[in-house]
Coordinates of C-alpha atoms in Angstrom, one line a residue:
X12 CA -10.2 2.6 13.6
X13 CA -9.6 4.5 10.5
X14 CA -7.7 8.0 10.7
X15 CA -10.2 10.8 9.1
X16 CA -7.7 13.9 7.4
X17 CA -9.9 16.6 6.3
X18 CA -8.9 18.4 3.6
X19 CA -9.7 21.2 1.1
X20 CA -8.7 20.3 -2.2
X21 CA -9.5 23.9 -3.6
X22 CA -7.3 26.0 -0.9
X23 CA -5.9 29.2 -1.9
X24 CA -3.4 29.2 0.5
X25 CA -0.2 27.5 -0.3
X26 CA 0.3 27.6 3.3
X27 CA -3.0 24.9 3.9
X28 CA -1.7 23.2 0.6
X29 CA 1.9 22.4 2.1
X30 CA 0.7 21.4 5.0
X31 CA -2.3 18.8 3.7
X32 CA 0.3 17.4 1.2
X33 CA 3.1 17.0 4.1
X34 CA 0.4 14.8 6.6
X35 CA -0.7 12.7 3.3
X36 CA 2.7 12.1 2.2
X37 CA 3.6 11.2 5.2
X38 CA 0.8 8.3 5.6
X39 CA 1.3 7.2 2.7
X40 CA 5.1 6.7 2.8
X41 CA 4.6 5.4 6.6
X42 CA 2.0 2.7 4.5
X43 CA -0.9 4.2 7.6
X44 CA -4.2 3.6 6.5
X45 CA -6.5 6.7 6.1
X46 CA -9.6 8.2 4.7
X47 CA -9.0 11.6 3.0
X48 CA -12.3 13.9 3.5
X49 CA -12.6 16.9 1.2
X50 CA -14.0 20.6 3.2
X51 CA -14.1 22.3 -0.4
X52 CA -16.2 19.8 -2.5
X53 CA -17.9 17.7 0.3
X54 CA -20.4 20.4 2.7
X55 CA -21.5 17.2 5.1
X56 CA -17.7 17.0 5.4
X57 CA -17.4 20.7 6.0
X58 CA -20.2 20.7 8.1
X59 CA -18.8 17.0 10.0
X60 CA -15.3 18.7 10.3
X61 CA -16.5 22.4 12.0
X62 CA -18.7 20.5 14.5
X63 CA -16.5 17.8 15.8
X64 CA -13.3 19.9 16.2
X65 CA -13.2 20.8 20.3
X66 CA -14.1 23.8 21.6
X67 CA -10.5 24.4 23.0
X68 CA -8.8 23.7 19.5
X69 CA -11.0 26.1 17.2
X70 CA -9.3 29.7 16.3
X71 CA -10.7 32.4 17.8
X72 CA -12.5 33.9 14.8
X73 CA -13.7 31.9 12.0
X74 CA -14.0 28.1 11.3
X75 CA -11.1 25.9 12.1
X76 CA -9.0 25.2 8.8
X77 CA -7.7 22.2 7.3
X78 CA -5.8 19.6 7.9
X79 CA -7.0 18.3 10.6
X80 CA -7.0 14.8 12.0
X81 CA -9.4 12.5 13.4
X82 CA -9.3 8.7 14.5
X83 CA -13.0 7.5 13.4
X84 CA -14.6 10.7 15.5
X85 CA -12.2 11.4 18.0
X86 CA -10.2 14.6 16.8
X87 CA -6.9 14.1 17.1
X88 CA -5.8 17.8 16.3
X89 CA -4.5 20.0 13.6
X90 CA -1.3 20.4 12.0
X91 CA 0.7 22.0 14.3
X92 CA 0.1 18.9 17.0
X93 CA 0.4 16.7 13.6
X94 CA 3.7 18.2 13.2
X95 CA 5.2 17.9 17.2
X96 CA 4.3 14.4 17.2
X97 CA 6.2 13.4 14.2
X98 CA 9.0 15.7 15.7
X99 CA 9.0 13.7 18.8
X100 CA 8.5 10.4 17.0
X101 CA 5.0 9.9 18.6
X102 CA 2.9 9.9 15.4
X103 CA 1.1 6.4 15.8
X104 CA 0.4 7.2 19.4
X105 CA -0.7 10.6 18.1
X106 CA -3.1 9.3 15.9
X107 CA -4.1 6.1 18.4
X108 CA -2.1 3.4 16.3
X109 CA 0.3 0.7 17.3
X110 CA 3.9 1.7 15.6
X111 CA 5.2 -1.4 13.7
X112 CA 7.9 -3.1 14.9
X113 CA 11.0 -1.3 14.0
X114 CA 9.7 1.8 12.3
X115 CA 11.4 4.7 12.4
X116 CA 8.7 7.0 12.9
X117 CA 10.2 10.4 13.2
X118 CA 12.8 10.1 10.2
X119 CA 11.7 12.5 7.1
X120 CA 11.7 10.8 3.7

């Protein structure tokens, strides 16, 4: 299983920007293995990423923006659910993982 965040590393919004750094940091500080994808330099990513999000979880107009989360090809969701999960120290089941024992999941760094 390898978790999939798809990114665009050419954003202009600092809002988008924020938000990809925060879910990488956030693997990478929680040692979670994962695949970075990039939407801006990469159009079978693009292309990958706009067809594989759910009907349910696109925005009503436009393509659905990054980050957003996969484990292998199952989407996971976007930011927001990324964001409620770590809240509610449910990240690894969020993203389909066994926690370590004794992590702290939830804790910022």
């Amino acid at each position: 299983m390898v978790i999939k965040v798809y990114i665009a590393s050419s954003s202009g919004s600092t809002a988008i920007k924020k938000q990809q750094q925060d879910v990488l940091g956030f693997l990478e500080a929680n040692k979670i293995e994962f695949e970075e994808k990039d939407i801006a330099a990469n159009e079978e990513n693009r292309k990958w990423m706009r067809e594989n999000v759910p009907e349910h979880s696109r925005p009503a107009s436009g393509n659905p923006l990054p980050p957003r989360l996969f484990n292998d090809s199952r989407y996971l969701g976007d930011y927001e659910a990324f964001f409620e999960a770590r809240e509610n120290n449910a990240v690894y089941a969020f993203l389909g993982l066994t926690a370590p024992p004794g992590s702290k999941v939830g804790q910022h760094l």
